[in-house]
Coordinates of C-alpha atoms in Angstrom, one line a residue:
X709 CA -10.9 1.4 -3.1
X710 CA -7.5 -0.1 -2.5
X711 CA -7.3 -3.9 -2.0
X712 CA -4.7 -5.4 0.3
X713 CA -4.5 -9.1 -0.3
X714 CA -2.8 -11.3 2.3
X715 CA 0.2 -13.2 1.1
X716 CA -0.9 -16.2 3.3
X717 CA -4.4 -16.3 1.9
X718 CA -5.5 -19.7 0.5
X719 CA -4.4 -23.3 0.8
X720 CA -2.0 -24.2 3.6
X721 CA 0.5 -27.0 3.0
X722 CA -1.6 -29.7 4.6
X723 CA -4.8 -28.8 2.6
X724 CA -2.8 -28.4 -0.6
X725 CA -1.3 -31.8 0.0
X726 CA -4.6 -33.5 0.7
X727 CA -6.3 -32.0 -2.4
X728 CA -3.3 -32.8 -4.6
X729 CA -3.4 -36.4 -3.4
X730 CA -7.1 -36.7 -4.2
X731 CA -6.8 -35.2 -7.6
X732 CA -3.8 -37.3 -8.5
X733 CA -5.5 -40.6 -7.6
X734 CA -6.7 -41.2 -11.1
X735 CA -3.1 -41.7 -12.2
X736 CA -2.8 -44.7 -10.0
X737 CA -6.2 -46.2 -10.9
X738 CA -7.2 -47.3 -7.4
X739 CA -10.2 -49.6 -6.7
X740 CA -13.5 -47.8 -7.1
X741 CA -15.4 -46.2 -5.6
X742 CA -13.2 -43.4 -4.3
X743 CA -14.5 -41.7 -1.1
X744 CA -13.3 -39.4 1.6
X745 CA -14.2 -40.3 5.2
X746 CA -16.0 -37.0 6.0
X747 CA -15.2 -33.8 4.1
X748 CA -11.6 -33.8 2.9
X749 CA -11.3 -30.1 3.8
X750 CA -13.7 -27.4 5.0
X751 CA -14.6 -25.8 1.7
X752 CA -17.9 -26.7 0.0
X753 CA -16.9 -25.5 -3.4
X754 CA -13.7 -27.6 -3.5
X755 CA -15.6 -30.6 -2.3
X756 CA -18.1 -30.2 -5.1
X757 CA -15.3 -30.1 -7.6
X758 CA -13.9 -33.3 -6.1
X759 CA -17.4 -34.8 -6.5
X760 CA -17.4 -34.0 -10.2
X761 CA -14.1 -35.8 -10.5
X762 CA -15.7 -38.9 -9.0
X763 CA -14.6 -38.5 -5.4
X764 CA -17.6 -38.7 -3.1
X765 CA -18.0 -38.3 0.7
X766 CA -18.8 -41.0 3.2
X767 CA -20.2 -39.6 6.4
X768 CA -19.9 -42.8 8.4
X769 CA -17.7 -45.9 8.5
X770 CA -20.8 -47.9 8.0
X771 CA -21.1 -46.4 4.5
X772 CA -17.7 -47.8 3.5
X773 CA -17.3 -51.5 2.5
X774 CA -15.1 -51.5 -0.6
X775 CA -13.1 -49.3 -2.9
X776 CA -10.6 -46.6 -1.8
X777 CA -10.9 -44.3 1.2
X778 CA -9.0 -41.0 1.5
X779 CA -8.3 -40.0 5.1
X780 CA -9.1 -36.3 5.4
X781 CA -6.5 -33.6 6.2
X782 CA -7.8 -33.4 9.8
X783 CA -6.8 -37.1 10.5
X784 CA -8.8 -39.8 12.2
X785 CA -8.5 -41.8 15.4
X786 CA -6.6 -45.1 15.7
X787 CA -9.9 -46.9 16.4
X788 CA -11.4 -45.6 13.1
X789 CA -8.2 -46.6 11.2
X790 CA -8.4 -50.1 12.6
X791 CA -12.0 -50.4 11.4
X792 CA -11.0 -49.4 7.9
X793 CA -8.2 -51.9 7.9
X794 CA -10.5 -54.7 9.0
X795 CA -12.9 -53.8 6.1
X796 CA -10.0 -54.4 3.7
X797 CA -10.5 -51.2 1.7
X798 CA -7.6 -49.3 0.1
X799 CA -6.5 -46.4 2.3
X800 CA -4.9 -43.1 1.1
X801 CA -3.7 -41.2 4.1
X802 CA -4.0 -37.4 3.4
X803 CA -3.6 -36.4 7.1
X804 CA -1.7 -33.1 7.4
X805 CA 1.9 -33.8 8.6
X806 CA 1.4 -31.1 11.2
X807 CA -1.7 -33.0 12.6
X808 CA 0.3 -36.2 12.4
X809 CA 3.0 -34.6 14.6
X810 CA 0.3 -33.8 17.3
X811 CA -0.9 -37.4 17.1
X812 CA 2.6 -38.6 17.7
X813 CA 3.0 -36.4 20.7
X814 CA -0.2 -37.6 22.3
X815 CA 0.6 -41.2 21.6
X816 CA 4.0 -40.9 23.2
X817 CA 2.6 -39.4 26.4
X818 CA -0.4 -41.8 26.5
X819 CA 2.1 -44.7 26.6
X820 CA 3.5 -43.2 29.7
X821 CA 0.1 -43.0 31.3
X822 CA -0.1 -39.2 31.0
X823 CA -3.5 -37.5 30.7
X824 CA -4.0 -35.2 27.6
X825 CA -5.5 -31.7 27.3
X826 CA -6.2 -30.6 23.8
X827 CA -6.9 -26.9 23.4
X828 CA -9.4 -26.9 20.6
X829 CA -13.0 -27.2 19.5
X830 CA -14.4 -30.4 20.9
X831 CA -16.6 -31.0 17.8
X832 CA -13.9 -30.3 15.2
X833 CA -12.9 -33.5 13.3
X834 CA -9.2 -32.9 14.0
X835 CA -9.8 -32.8 17.8
X836 CA -12.1 -35.8 17.6
X837 CA -9.3 -37.7 15.9
X838 CA -6.7 -36.5 18.4
X839 CA -8.8 -37.6 21.4
X840 CA -8.6 -41.1 20.0
X841 CA -4.8 -41.2 20.5
X842 CA -5.2 -40.3 24.2
X843 CA -5.5 -43.9 25.4
X844 CA -4.7 -42.9 29.0
X845 CA -7.5 -40.3 29.0
X846 CA -8.0 -36.9 27.5
X847 CA -10.2 -33.9 27.3
X848 CA -10.8 -31.0 24.9
X849 CA -11.1 -27.4 26.0
X850 CA -11.7 -24.5 23.6
X851 CA -10.6 -21.8 26.1
X852 CA -9.7 -21.0 29.7
X853 CA -13.4 -20.5 30.3
X854 CA -14.2 -24.2 29.6
X855 CA -14.4 -25.0 33.3
X856 CA -16.2 -28.3 32.9
X857 CA -13.2 -29.7 31.1
X858 CA -10.4 -28.1 33.1
X859 CA -11.5 -28.1 36.7
X860 CA -11.8 -31.8 37.1
X861 CA -8.2 -32.6 36.2
X862 CA -6.3 -34.9 38.6
X863 CA -3.6 -32.8 40.3
X864 CA -1.4 -35.9 40.8
X865 CA -1.2 -37.1 37.2
X866 CA 1.2 -35.8 34.6
X867 CA -0.6 -33.9 31.9
X868 CA 0.3 -33.4 28.2
X869 CA -1.0 -30.2 26.8
X870 CA -1.3 -29.7 23.0
X871 CA -3.3 -27.5 20.6
X872 CA -5.5 -28.0 17.7
X873 CA -3.3 -26.9 14.8
X874 CA -5.6 -24.1 13.7
X875 CA -6.3 -22.8 17.2
X876 CA -5.7 -19.1 18.2
X877 CA -2.4 -18.8 20.1
X878 CA -4.0 -16.5 22.7
X879 CA -6.6 -19.1 23.7
X880 CA -3.8 -21.8 24.0
X881 CA -1.7 -19.5 26.2
X882 CA -4.6 -18.7 28.4
X883 CA -5.3 -22.4 29.0
X884 CA -1.6 -23.1 29.7
X885 CA -1.4 -20.2 32.2
X886 CA -4.5 -21.4 34.0
X887 CA -3.1 -24.9 34.3
X888 CA 0.3 -23.6 35.5
X889 CA -1.5 -21.5 38.2
X890 CA -2.9 -24.8 39.6
X891 CA 0.7 -26.1 39.9
X892 CA -0.1 -29.1 37.7
X893 CA 2.7 -31.3 36.4
X894 CA 2.6 -30.2 32.7
X895 CA 4.3 -31.2 29.5
X896 CA 3.4 -28.3 27.1
X897 CA 3.6 -28.5 23.4
X898 CA 2.5 -25.5 21.3
X899 CA 1.4 -27.5 18.2
X900 CA -0.4 -24.6 16.5
X901 CA 0.7 -24.7 12.9
X902 CA 3.2 -22.1 11.8
X903 CA 1.0 -21.3 8.8
X904 CA -1.9 -20.6 11.2
X905 CA 0.3 -18.2 13.2
X906 CA 1.5 -16.4 10.2
X907 CA -2.0 -16.1 8.7
X908 CA -3.4 -14.7 12.0
X909 CA -0.4 -12.3 12.4
X910 CA -0.8 -11.0 8.9
X911 CA -4.6 -10.4 9.2
X912 CA -3.8 -8.3 12.3
X913 CA -1.3 -6.2 10.3
X914 CA -3.8 -5.8 7.4
X915 CA -6.7 -4.9 9.7
X916 CA -4.6 -2.1 11.2
X917 CA -4.0 -0.7 7.7
X918 CA -7.6 -1.2 6.4
X919 CA -11.1 0.2 6.9
X920 CA -12.6 -3.3 6.7
X921 CA -11.5 -6.9 6.2
X922 CA -13.1 -9.5 3.9
X923 CA -12.4 -13.1 4.9
X924 CA -13.0 -15.8 2.2
X925 CA -13.6 -19.4 3.1
X926 CA -16.1 -22.1 4.2
X927 CA -18.6 -21.1 6.8
X928 CA -17.8 -24.4 8.6
X929 CA -14.0 -23.8 8.6
X930 CA -12.7 -23.1 12.1
X931 CA -9.5 -21.4 11.0
X932 CA -11.5 -19.1 8.7
X933 CA -13.9 -18.1 11.4
X934 CA -10.9 -17.3 13.7
X935 CA -9.4 -15.0 11.0
X936 CA -12.6 -13.0 11.1
X937 CA -12.5 -12.8 14.9
X938 CA -8.8 -11.7 14.8
X939 CA -9.7 -8.9 12.4
X940 CA -12.6 -7.8 14.6
X941 CA -10.3 -7.8 17.6
X942 CA -8.3 -5.0 15.9
X943 CA -11.5 -2.8 15.8
X944 CA -12.4 -3.1 12.2
X945 CA -15.5 -4.7 10.7
X946 CA -14.9 -8.1 9.2
X947 CA -17.2 -9.8 6.6
X948 CA -16.9 -13.6 6.3
X949 CA -18.1 -14.9 2.9
X950 CA -17.8 -18.2 1.0
X951 CA -18.2 -17.0 -2.6
X952 CA -18.0 -13.7 -4.6
X953 CA -21.7 -13.6 -5.0
X954 CA -22.1 -13.0 -1.3
X955 CA -20.4 -9.6 -1.4
X956 CA -23.1 -6.9 -0.8
X957 CA -21.9 -3.8 -2.7
X958 CA -23.3 -1.4 -0.2
X959 CA -21.4 -3.1 2.6
X960 CA -18.2 -1.5 1.1
X961 CA -19.5 2.0 0.9
X962 CA -17.0 4.4 2.4
X963 CA -14.3 1.7 2.5
X964 CA -11.1 3.2 1.0
X965 CA -8.8 0.4 1.9
X966 CA -10.1 -3.2 2.0
X967 CA -8.1 -6.1 3.5
X968 CA -8.7 -9.5 1.9
X969 CA -7.6 -12.8 3.4
X970 CA -8.7 -16.4 3.1
X971 CA -8.8 -19.6 5.2
X972 CA -6.4 -22.5 4.8
X973 CA -9.1 -24.4 2.8
X974 CA -9.8 -21.7 0.3
X975 CA -8.6 -22.4 -3.2
X976 CA -6.9 -19.7 -5.3
X977 CA -9.6 -19.6 -7.9
X978 CA -12.2 -18.7 -5.3
X979 CA -10.0 -15.9 -4.0
X980 CA -9.5 -14.7 -7.6
X981 CA -13.3 -14.6 -8.2
X982 CA -13.7 -12.4 -5.1
X983 CA -10.9 -10.1 -6.3
X984 CA -12.6 -9.8 -9.7
X985 CA -15.9 -9.0 -8.1
X986 CA -14.3 -6.3 -5.9
X987 CA -12.7 -4.8 -9.1
X988 CA -16.2 -4.8 -10.6
X989 CA -17.6 -3.0 -7.6
X990 CA -14.8 -0.5 -7.6
X991 CA -15.2 0.1 -11.4
X992 CA -19.0 0.7 -11.0
X993 CA -18.3 3.6 -8.7
X994 CA -16.4 5.5 -11.4
X995 CA -18.1 7.6 -14.1
X996 CA -19.2 5.7 -17.2
X997 CA -16.6 7.2 -19.5
X998 CA -13.8 6.3 -17.1
X999 CA -15.1 2.8 -16.8
X1000 CA -14.9 2.3 -20.5
X1001 CA -11.4 3.8 -20.7
X1002 CA -10.2 1.6 -17.8
X1003 CA -11.6 -1.5 -19.5
X1004 CA -9.5 -1.0 -22.7
X1005 CA -6.2 -2.2 -21.2
X1006 CA -7.9 -5.3 -19.8
X1007 CA -9.5 -6.1 -23.1
X1008 CA -6.1 -5.7 -24.8
X1009 CA -4.6 -8.3 -22.4
X1010 CA -7.6 -10.7 -22.5
X1011 CA -7.7 -10.8 -26.3
X1012 CA -3.9 -11.2 -26.7
X1013 CA -3.6 -7.9 -28.6
X1014 CA -1.0 -6.8 -26.1
X1015 CA 0.7 -10.2 -26.2
X1016 CA 0.9 -9.8 -30.0
X1017 CA 2.6 -6.5 -29.6
X1018 CA 5.0 -8.3 -27.3
X1019 CA 5.7 -10.9 -30.0
X1020 CA 6.5 -8.1 -32.4
X1021 CA 8.8 -6.5 -29.9
X1022 CA 10.6 -9.8 -29.4
X1023 CA 11.0 -10.1 -33.2
X1024 CA 12.6 -6.7 -33.3
X1025 CA 14.9 -7.7 -30.5
X1026 CA 16.0 -10.8 -32.4
X1027 CA 16.6 -8.8 -35.6
X1028 CA 19.0 -6.4 -33.8
X1029 CA 20.8 -9.3 -32.1
X1030 CA 21.5 -10.6 -35.6
X1031 CA 22.7 -7.2 -36.7
X1032 CA 19.8 -6.6 -39.1
X1033 CA 17.6 -3.5 -39.4
X1034 CA 14.1 -3.6 -37.9
X1035 CA 11.5 -3.4 -40.7
X1036 CA 7.7 -3.5 -40.4
X1037 CA 6.9 -6.7 -42.4
X1038 CA 8.7 -9.3 -40.2
X1039 CA 7.5 -7.6 -37.0
X1040 CA 3.9 -7.6 -38.2
X1041 CA 4.1 -11.3 -39.4
X1042 CA 5.3 -12.4 -35.9
X1043 CA 2.6 -10.2 -34.2
X1044 CA -0.2 -11.9 -36.3
X1045 CA 1.3 -15.4 -35.7
X1046 CA 1.5 -14.9 -31.9
X1047 CA -2.0 -13.3 -31.8
X1048 CA -3.6 -16.2 -33.7
X1049 CA -1.6 -18.9 -31.8
X1050 CA -2.7 -17.7 -28.4
X1051 CA -6.2 -16.6 -29.3
X1052 CA -7.2 -19.9 -31.0
X1053 CA -5.5 -22.0 -28.3
X1054 CA -7.6 -20.1 -25.7
X1055 CA -10.8 -20.5 -27.7
X1056 CA -10.4 -24.2 -28.3
X1057 CA -9.1 -25.1 -24.9
X1058 CA -11.6 -27.7 -23.7
X1059 CA -9.8 -28.4 -20.3
X1060 CA -11.8 -25.8 -18.5
X1061 CA -8.8 -24.6 -16.5
X1062 CA -9.3 -20.9 -17.4
X1063 CA -12.6 -20.7 -15.4
X1064 CA -10.6 -21.6 -12.3
X1065 CA -7.3 -19.8 -13.1
X1066 CA -8.8 -16.5 -14.5
X1067 CA -12.6 -16.4 -14.1
X1068 CA -12.8 -12.9 -15.6
X1069 CA -11.1 -14.1 -18.9
X1070 CA -13.3 -17.2 -19.0
X1071 CA -16.5 -15.0 -18.8
X1072 CA -15.1 -12.7 -21.5
X1073 CA -14.4 -15.5 -24.0
X1074 CA -17.9 -17.0 -23.3
X1075 CA -19.5 -13.7 -24.3
X1076 CA -17.4 -13.0 -27.4
X1077 CA -16.3 -16.4 -28.7
X1078 CA -17.7 -16.1 -32.3
X1079 CA -16.0 -12.8 -33.0
X1080 CA -12.7 -13.9 -31.4
X1081 CA -12.8 -17.1 -33.4
X1082 CA -13.1 -15.2 -36.7
X1083 CA -10.3 -12.9 -35.6
X1084 CA -8.0 -15.8 -34.8
X1085 CA -8.4 -17.5 -38.1
X1086 CA -8.1 -14.2 -40.1
X1087 CA -4.9 -13.3 -38.3
X1088 CA -3.4 -16.8 -39.0
X1089 CA -4.2 -16.6 -42.7
X1090 CA -3.0 -13.0 -43.0
X1091 CA 0.3 -13.9 -41.2
X1092 CA 1.0 -16.8 -43.7
X1093 CA 0.1 -14.5 -46.7
X1094 CA 2.3 -11.7 -45.5
X1095 CA 5.2 -14.1 -44.8
X1096 CA 5.4 -14.7 -48.6
X1097 CA 6.8 -11.2 -48.8
X1098 CA 9.7 -12.3 -46.6
X1099 CA 10.7 -15.1 -49.0
X1100 CA 9.6 -18.6 -49.9
X1101 CA 11.5 -20.3 -47.1
X1102 CA 9.8 -18.0 -44.5
X1103 CA 6.4 -18.7 -46.1
X1104 CA 7.0 -22.5 -45.9
X1105 CA 8.3 -22.4 -42.4
X1106 CA 5.4 -20.4 -41.0
X1107 CA 2.9 -22.5 -42.9
X1108 CA 4.5 -25.7 -41.4
X1109 CA 4.4 -24.1 -37.9
X1110 CA 0.7 -23.2 -38.3
X1111 CA -0.2 -26.7 -39.5
X1112 CA 1.8 -28.2 -36.6
X1113 CA -0.2 -25.9 -34.2
X1114 CA -3.5 -27.1 -35.6
X1115 CA -2.4 -30.8 -35.2
X1116 CA -1.2 -30.1 -31.7
X1117 CA -4.5 -28.7 -30.6
X1118 CA -6.7 -31.1 -32.5
X1119 CA -8.6 -33.6 -30.2
X1120 CA -8.1 -37.3 -30.6
X1121 CA -11.3 -39.1 -31.6
X1122 CA -12.7 -41.5 -29.1
X1123 CA -10.3 -40.6 -26.3
X1124 CA -11.8 -39.9 -22.9
X1125 CA -11.0 -37.0 -20.7
X1126 CA -9.5 -37.7 -17.4
X1127 CA -6.1 -38.6 -16.1
X1128 CA -2.9 -37.2 -17.4
X1129 CA -2.0 -40.3 -19.4
X1130 CA -5.3 -40.3 -21.2
X1131 CA -4.5 -37.3 -23.4
X1132 CA -7.3 -35.7 -25.3
X1133 CA -4.9 -34.1 -27.8
X1134 CA -1.2 -33.7 -28.2
X1135 CA -1.3 -30.5 -26.1
X1136 CA -2.4 -32.7 -23.2
X1137 CA 0.9 -34.5 -23.2
X1138 CA 2.4 -33.7 -19.7
X1139 CA 4.6 -30.6 -19.6
X1140 CA 4.4 -30.0 -23.4
X1141 CA 2.6 -26.7 -23.5
X1142 CA 5.3 -24.3 -22.1
X1143 CA 8.2 -25.7 -24.2
X1144 CA 6.2 -25.7 -27.4
X1145 CA 4.9 -22.2 -26.9
X1146 CA 8.5 -21.1 -26.3
X1147 CA 9.6 -22.9 -29.5
X1148 CA 6.8 -21.3 -31.5
X1149 CA 7.6 -17.8 -30.4
X1150 CA 11.4 -18.2 -30.8
X1151 CA 11.2 -19.8 -34.2
X1152 CA 8.9 -17.1 -35.5
X1153 CA 10.9 -14.2 -34.0
X1154 CA 14.4 -15.5 -34.8
X1155 CA 14.1 -17.7 -37.9
X1156 CA 10.9 -16.9 -39.9
X1157 CA 12.0 -13.2 -40.0
X1158 CA 15.3 -14.0 -41.8
X1159 CA 15.4 -17.4 -43.5
X1160 CA 13.7 -16.2 -46.6
X1161 CA 15.7 -13.0 -47.0
X1162 CA 18.1 -14.5 -49.6
X1163 CA 21.1 -12.9 -48.0
X1164 CA 23.9 -14.6 -45.9
X1165 CA 22.7 -15.9 -42.5
X1166 CA 24.6 -15.1 -39.3
X1167 CA 24.1 -18.6 -37.8
X1168 CA 25.8 -17.9 -34.4
X1169 CA 23.7 -14.7 -34.0
X1170 CA 20.5 -16.6 -35.0
X1171 CA 21.3 -19.2 -32.4
X1172 CA 21.8 -16.6 -29.7
X1173 CA 18.6 -14.8 -30.6
X1174 CA 16.6 -18.1 -30.7
X1175 CA 17.8 -19.2 -27.3
X1176 CA 17.2 -15.7 -25.9
X1177 CA 13.6 -15.6 -27.3
X1178 CA 12.8 -19.1 -26.2
X1179 CA 14.2 -18.5 -22.7
X1180 CA 12.2 -15.3 -22.2
X1181 CA 9.0 -16.9 -23.4
X1182 CA 9.5 -20.0 -21.4
X1183 CA 10.0 -17.9 -18.3
X1184 CA 6.7 -16.0 -19.1
X1185 CA 4.7 -19.2 -19.7
X1186 CA 6.2 -21.1 -16.7
X1187 CA 5.4 -18.2 -14.3
X1188 CA 1.8 -18.3 -15.6
X1189 CA 1.7 -22.1 -15.0
X1190 CA 3.0 -21.5 -11.5
X1191 CA 0.2 -19.1 -10.8
X1192 CA -2.4 -21.5 -12.3
X1193 CA -1.2 -24.7 -10.6
X1194 CA -4.4 -25.2 -8.6
X1195 CA -6.8 -24.8 -11.5
X1196 CA -4.6 -27.0 -13.7
X1197 CA -4.6 -29.7 -11.1
X1198 CA -8.4 -29.6 -10.9
X1199 CA -8.9 -30.3 -14.6
X1200 CA -6.0 -32.8 -14.8
X1201 CA -3.6 -30.7 -16.8
X1202 CA 0.0 -31.7 -16.1
X1203 CA 2.1 -28.5 -16.4
X1204 CA 5.8 -28.2 -15.5
X1205 CA 5.1 -26.9 -11.9
X1206 CA 2.8 -29.9 -11.4
X1207 CA 5.4 -32.4 -12.8
X1208 CA 8.5 -31.1 -11.0
X1209 CA 6.9 -29.2 -8.1
X1210 CA 6.6 -25.5 -7.1
X1211 CA 10.0 -25.3 -5.4
X1212 CA 12.0 -26.7 -8.4
X1213 CA 10.0 -24.5 -10.8
X1214 CA 11.0 -21.4 -8.9
X1215 CA 14.6 -22.6 -8.9
X1216 CA 14.3 -23.2 -12.7
X1217 CA 13.0 -19.7 -13.3
X1218 CA 15.7 -18.1 -11.2
X1219 CA 18.4 -20.1 -13.0
X1220 CA 16.9 -19.3 -16.4
X1221 CA 17.2 -15.6 -15.8
X1222 CA 20.8 -16.0 -14.8
X1223 CA 21.5 -18.0 -17.9
X1224 CA 19.9 -15.5 -20.2
X1225 CA 21.9 -12.6 -18.7
X1226 CA 25.1 -14.6 -19.1
X1227 CA 24.2 -15.5 -22.7
X1228 CA 23.8 -11.9 -23.6
X1229 CA 27.0 -10.8 -21.9
X1230 CA 29.0 -13.6 -23.5
X1231 CA 27.6 -12.9 -27.0
X1232 CA 28.3 -9.2 -26.7
X1233 CA 31.9 -9.8 -25.4
X1234 CA 32.6 -12.2 -28.2
X1235 CA 31.1 -9.8 -30.8
X1236 CA 28.4 -12.3 -31.9
X1237 CA 25.6 -9.9 -31.2
X1238 CA 27.5 -6.6 -30.8
X1239 CA 26.0 -3.9 -28.5
X1240 CA 22.5 -5.2 -28.8
X1241 CA 23.2 -8.0 -26.3
X1242 CA 24.1 -5.3 -23.7
X1243 CA 20.9 -3.5 -24.5
X1244 CA 18.5 -6.4 -23.9
X1245 CA 20.0 -7.4 -20.5
X1246 CA 17.7 -4.7 -19.2
X1247 CA 14.7 -6.8 -20.1
X1248 CA 16.1 -9.8 -18.2
X1249 CA 16.6 -7.5 -15.2
X1250 CA 13.0 -6.4 -15.4
X1251 CA 11.8 -10.0 -15.3
X1252 CA 14.2 -10.5 -12.3
X1253 CA 12.6 -7.6 -10.5
X1254 CA 9.1 -8.9 -11.3
X1255 CA 9.9 -12.3 -10.0
X1256 CA 11.3 -10.8 -6.8
X1257 CA 8.0 -8.9 -6.3
X1258 CA 6.0 -12.0 -7.1
X1259 CA 7.7 -13.9 -4.3
X1260 CA 7.4 -11.0 -1.8
X1261 CA 3.9 -9.8 -2.4
X1262 CA 0.6 -11.5 -3.4
X1263 CA -0.8 -10.7 -6.9
X1264 CA -4.1 -8.8 -6.7
X1265 CA -4.7 -7.9 -10.3
X1266 CA -3.7 -10.9 -12.6
X1267 CA -4.5 -9.0 -15.8
X1268 CA -2.2 -6.2 -14.7
X1269 CA 0.6 -8.7 -14.1
X1270 CA 0.2 -10.2 -17.5
X1271 CA 0.1 -6.8 -19.0
X1272 CA 3.4 -5.9 -17.3
X1273 CA 5.1 -9.1 -18.4
X1274 CA 4.1 -8.7 -22.0
X1275 CA 4.9 -5.0 -21.7
X1276 CA 8.5 -6.1 -21.1
X1277 CA 8.6 -7.6 -24.6
X1278 CA 7.0 -4.4 -26.1
X1279 CA 9.7 -2.4 -24.3
X1280 CA 12.4 -4.7 -25.8
X1281 CA 11.0 -3.9 -29.3
X1282 CA 10.9 -0.2 -28.7
X1283 CA 14.5 -0.1 -27.4
X1284 CA 15.6 -2.3 -30.4
X1285 CA 13.9 0.0 -32.9
X1286 CA 15.7 3.0 -31.3
X1287 CA 19.0 1.1 -31.3
X1288 CA 18.6 0.1 -34.9

């Protein structure tokens, strides 16, 4: 079964902004309690997570008399806002900017005495809030068939027509054409969010290419319900689910291509759980022996065995950049160090982010934690012991790095979990993880392998190899942080994309690839690294191609992506060995 995942699946801009504002509240220490007026978004699982972070729901204004109130993404009416102001509570306005634009349009025409028609669901919180801005009168109509709302319009008055931001465009156009046929004096604004249009257009394309469509999102989410209807309008069966546990395996019998999309309030981690469940269903259809063989690459990625091979490959690349032959001992030492560093960090990660970012990996580590813990410590001790064969300085450097890693991961005593500034360990310092992982890999690959050799050191070549290794690993880790941004926010982990934003992180990763290519070209032209610099430009080009694909197409198999990324380091090692 082939899975087609919609690129637009998941949080829209307005929902992401509202959730981020709620999760970031702890940093500002607002007056308690913190409540949302109604559900912040239409996704029960995300709302439950917010509740675990101390953010409750107030269903009525009567339930709010102190603390801080978050206005939901759907917005509220001016009358409700006035009541909140009179209560003297703190207000955090998480209204979607697209909804705020519709509010402004209605307010402008209401001041001119114009009646307002809102094409949307009358009971939807966004529409209820918009009606409050129609001080000169207004009505909601879900479709052209809503005769009670549309037939009583005064033909003399000027009428402002807007749309609920998540409405279907066909329904909006039908209402507008009906009103035009009555020769009414209209001011028409198609206020359907561009994200909604793109999401619906994409599900149409996917439906035409699929045997069935799976729609993930809250059962009470209007935009998610409409995605299922759009898919069905293309003549394919559509199944609307909230969680992966709702997928009936027999419902996918005979489905060779399955389209998957998600509503604007569906978090990435929930989509990933569905993808993992679909992979499991697909795997269970294969013969037992094939299932076991197919599982081996995933295990190699999840346990960091493949990452360790990538670390060895990077060490081989650094050796040839320095004009040294590639030998087994330094490569193995780096492999064991990288393996233990990543494995132990994963095992002792208490943030809980992995269960949101990569649920499949979280389940694997829960099942095999004791064995993996022993492997992590054994590989760390073995790496230090073998490094003695590289020389005393290599042994001391690797020992110091290992000790620093333990201190970095060690929790502080008596420090609470919570906001970013309340670090539970040094690794909780905002933005520290990615640079320090890059520093660890680069130091091991470019310095530990040579400082104890006793021979003359080519300092310029060591510097180039260090910067190259650090840059490549930084790119690898920052891309992972970019994919994990929602889960990291939920647990309060401040990674680089969270600190500087997604757009700037993308710009940083693009610029880094250009810099690394220029570094290799310059070091080769000047003779610092010889021909090896030209050789490894190919690995920078591979990362460039991967990044291009990442921006153009959604990632269906996260383990496969991580395997390909670390495979680029393995390739660098293979090419370096052949070159040497």
